[in-house]
């Protein structure tokens, strides 16, 4: 029960991945740890490996990560979260700012990031949530549907309609 935890303990057990990744000039390691000396080097190396960013782990990051692709910046954000070994992940439009090709790489990293964790995922891109245990569909601040990806597709509701629309856009059909 989160009401029994101290606020500082609750915050330590959570990690946040946002749509807009904030990166600072410096090393990848500095950007992943954010100066937190309690992150073990082994946890950092594991996060880099799991997310698949070994190729940029020695990169010196420019202001705002401008020398990295959008996908690489997002993967760094996932590694930053994973290095903290959180129990709970909060993902707010974590795949919205990347192109569909890069999304496949990010999705594989996301699957590994979510293993054994509780996650709250806010997403308009249905591919981000199609493998989760439960999807809550909201309209105007209210839950209008809930279920798995397959269960929601079997209904003729808002989720199915959005899925059809996103597939048409992905296929280039107007």
Short mmCIF file of C-alpha atoms in Angstrom, two decimals:
data_model
loop_
_atom_site.label_atom_id
_atom_site.label_comp_id
_atom_site.label_asym_id
_atom_site.label_seq_id
_atom_site.Cartn_x
_atom_site.Cartn_y
_atom_site.Cartn_z
CA UNK A 1 0.00 0.00 0.00
CA UNK A 2 1.65 3.23 -1.14
CA UNK A 3 0.02 5.09 1.75
CA UNK A 4 2.36 3.17 4.08
CA UNK A 5 5.51 4.37 2.30
CA UNK A 6 7.47 7.51 2.94
CA UNK A 7 7.27 9.83 -0.05
CA UNK A 8 11.04 9.60 -0.61
CA UNK A 9 10.86 5.78 -0.64
CA UNK A 10 7.98 5.82 -3.09
CA UNK A 11 9.87 8.15 -5.42
CA UNK A 12 12.97 5.91 -5.28
CA UNK A 13 10.87 2.93 -6.40
CA UNK A 14 9.51 4.74 -9.47
CA UNK A 15 10.97 5.93 -12.76
CA UNK A 16 9.51 8.28 -15.34
CA UNK A 17 10.01 8.24 -19.11
CA UNK A 18 8.60 11.24 -20.95
CA UNK A 19 8.03 12.04 -24.60
CA UNK A 20 10.56 14.86 -24.50
CA UNK A 21 13.90 13.55 -23.29
CA UNK A 22 16.05 16.00 -21.37
CA UNK A 23 19.76 15.45 -22.00
CA UNK A 24 22.70 17.48 -20.81
CA UNK A 25 26.13 18.09 -22.30
CA UNK A 26 28.50 15.44 -21.00
CA UNK A 27 28.94 11.71 -21.07
CA UNK A 28 26.22 9.14 -21.62
CA UNK A 29 26.95 7.82 -18.13
CA UNK A 30 26.39 11.27 -16.61
CA UNK A 31 23.10 11.56 -18.48
CA UNK A 32 21.97 8.14 -17.31
CA UNK A 33 22.88 8.56 -13.64
CA UNK A 34 22.05 12.28 -13.38
CA UNK A 35 24.80 12.48 -10.77
CA UNK A 36 23.25 9.77 -8.59
CA UNK A 37 26.27 8.00 -7.12
CA UNK A 38 24.10 5.22 -5.69
CA UNK A 39 23.57 3.62 -9.13
CA UNK A 40 25.91 0.64 -9.30
CA UNK A 41 28.18 0.43 -12.36
CA UNK A 42 26.80 -3.05 -13.01
CA UNK A 43 23.22 -1.73 -13.07
CA UNK A 44 24.28 1.01 -15.48
CA UNK A 45 26.05 -1.46 -17.80
CA UNK A 46 23.05 -3.80 -17.68
CA UNK A 47 20.66 -0.96 -18.57
CA UNK A 48 22.83 0.02 -21.54
CA UNK A 49 22.96 -3.61 -22.72
CA UNK A 50 19.27 -4.36 -22.23
CA UNK A 51 18.15 -1.22 -24.03
CA UNK A 52 20.71 -1.83 -26.78
CA UNK A 53 22.62 1.44 -26.79
CA UNK A 54 26.14 0.06 -26.53
CA UNK A 55 27.03 1.84 -29.78
CA UNK A 56 26.51 5.27 -28.16
CA UNK A 57 27.70 4.48 -24.64
CA UNK A 58 31.03 6.27 -25.24
CA UNK A 59 29.44 9.25 -26.99
CA UNK A 60 29.86 12.72 -25.57
CA UNK A 61 26.35 14.13 -25.56
CA UNK A 62 25.77 17.63 -26.93
CA UNK A 63 23.34 20.08 -25.32
CA UNK A 64 19.84 18.54 -25.47
CA UNK A 65 21.33 15.48 -27.20
CA UNK A 66 21.32 17.19 -30.60
CA UNK A 67 24.09 14.87 -31.83
CA UNK A 68 21.83 11.83 -31.28
CA UNK A 69 18.78 10.66 -33.20
CA UNK A 70 15.33 10.90 -31.61
CA UNK A 71 15.36 7.14 -31.15
CA UNK A 72 18.77 7.16 -29.47
CA UNK A 73 17.62 9.93 -27.12
CA UNK A 74 14.52 7.92 -26.21
CA UNK A 75 16.58 4.76 -25.66
CA UNK A 76 18.84 6.75 -23.33
CA UNK A 77 15.74 7.77 -21.41
CA UNK A 78 14.70 4.11 -21.09
CA UNK A 79 18.20 3.16 -19.91
CA UNK A 80 18.10 6.03 -17.39
CA UNK A 81 14.90 4.59 -15.95
CA UNK A 82 16.12 0.98 -16.00
CA UNK A 83 19.42 1.78 -14.26
CA UNK A 84 17.41 2.81 -11.20
CA UNK A 85 15.83 -0.67 -11.04
CA UNK A 86 12.36 0.75 -10.39
CA UNK A 87 9.37 -1.28 -9.26
CA UNK A 88 6.97 1.06 -11.06
CA UNK A 89 7.42 2.78 -14.42
CA UNK A 90 5.45 5.79 -15.59
CA UNK A 91 5.59 6.25 -19.36
CA UNK A 92 4.02 9.39 -20.76
CA UNK A 93 3.87 9.27 -24.56
CA UNK A 94 7.31 7.64 -24.51
CA UNK A 95 7.12 6.60 -28.18
CA UNK A 96 5.27 9.59 -29.63
CA UNK A 97 8.28 11.54 -30.88
CA UNK A 98 9.89 8.78 -32.95
CA UNK A 99 9.35 7.54 -36.47
CA UNK A 100 7.73 4.11 -37.14
CA UNK A 101 11.06 2.49 -38.14
CA UNK A 102 12.78 3.59 -34.91
CA UNK A 103 9.65 2.61 -32.98
CA UNK A 104 10.38 -1.09 -33.59
CA UNK A 105 13.77 -0.75 -31.88
CA UNK A 106 12.25 1.24 -29.05
CA UNK A 107 9.41 -1.31 -28.67
CA UNK A 108 11.93 -4.14 -28.18
CA UNK A 109 13.70 -2.08 -25.52
CA UNK A 110 10.37 -1.22 -23.93
CA UNK A 111 9.41 -4.90 -23.66
CA UNK A 112 12.65 -5.59 -21.77
CA UNK A 113 12.19 -2.49 -19.64
CA UNK A 114 8.70 -3.58 -18.57
CA UNK A 115 9.61 -7.17 -17.62
CA UNK A 116 8.72 -7.83 -13.98
CA UNK A 117 7.50 -4.29 -13.37
CA UNK A 118 4.26 -2.46 -12.94
CA UNK A 119 3.82 0.23 -15.55
CA UNK A 120 1.37 3.03 -16.15
CA UNK A 121 1.53 3.97 -19.81
CA UNK A 122 -0.09 7.00 -21.38
CA UNK A 123 -0.10 6.58 -25.15
CA UNK A 124 -1.99 7.54 -28.26
CA UNK A 125 0.07 5.11 -30.34
CA UNK A 126 -1.69 1.80 -29.82
CA UNK A 127 1.41 -0.22 -30.71
CA UNK A 128 2.86 1.02 -27.42
CA UNK A 129 0.12 -0.66 -25.38
CA UNK A 130 -1.03 -3.65 -27.43
CA UNK A 131 0.90 -6.17 -25.29
CA UNK A 132 -0.07 -4.86 -21.85
CA UNK A 133 -2.32 -6.68 -19.39
CA UNK A 134 -5.06 -4.07 -19.37
CA UNK A 135 -5.84 -1.05 -21.49
CA UNK A 136 -8.06 1.74 -20.26
CA UNK A 137 -9.53 3.84 -23.07
CA UNK A 138 -10.35 7.37 -22.06
CA UNK A 139 -12.47 10.01 -23.73
CA UNK A 140 -12.99 13.45 -22.22
CA UNK A 141 -11.40 12.34 -18.94
CA UNK A 142 -13.62 9.27 -18.50
CA UNK A 143 -12.85 5.57 -18.94
CA UNK A 144 -15.10 4.36 -21.77
CA UNK A 145 -13.59 0.90 -22.39
CA UNK A 146 -11.13 -1.47 -20.81
CA UNK A 147 -9.62 -4.82 -21.64
CA UNK A 148 -6.80 -6.44 -23.57
CA UNK A 149 -5.84 -5.39 -27.08
CA UNK A 150 -7.67 -8.38 -28.59
CA UNK A 151 -10.77 -7.95 -26.42
CA UNK A 152 -11.02 -4.27 -27.32
CA UNK A 153 -10.57 -5.01 -31.03
CA UNK A 154 -13.47 -7.47 -30.84
CA UNK A 155 -15.79 -4.67 -29.67
CA UNK A 156 -17.07 -1.97 -31.98
CA UNK A 157 -15.89 0.87 -29.79
CA UNK A 158 -13.44 3.74 -29.53
CA UNK A 159 -10.32 1.53 -29.34
CA UNK A 160 -11.21 -0.42 -32.46
CA UNK A 161 -11.99 2.81 -34.29
CA UNK A 162 -8.64 4.32 -33.29
CA UNK A 163 -6.85 1.10 -34.28
CA UNK A 164 -8.44 1.20 -37.75
CA UNK A 165 -7.50 4.85 -38.15
CA UNK A 166 -3.87 4.31 -37.09
CA UNK A 167 -3.50 1.32 -39.42
CA UNK A 168 -4.87 3.32 -42.33
CA UNK A 169 -2.43 6.14 -41.64
CA UNK A 170 0.47 3.65 -41.31
CA UNK A 171 -0.44 2.09 -44.65
CA UNK A 172 -0.63 5.53 -46.27
CA UNK A 173 -4.39 5.32 -46.91
CA UNK A 174 -6.33 8.51 -46.39
#
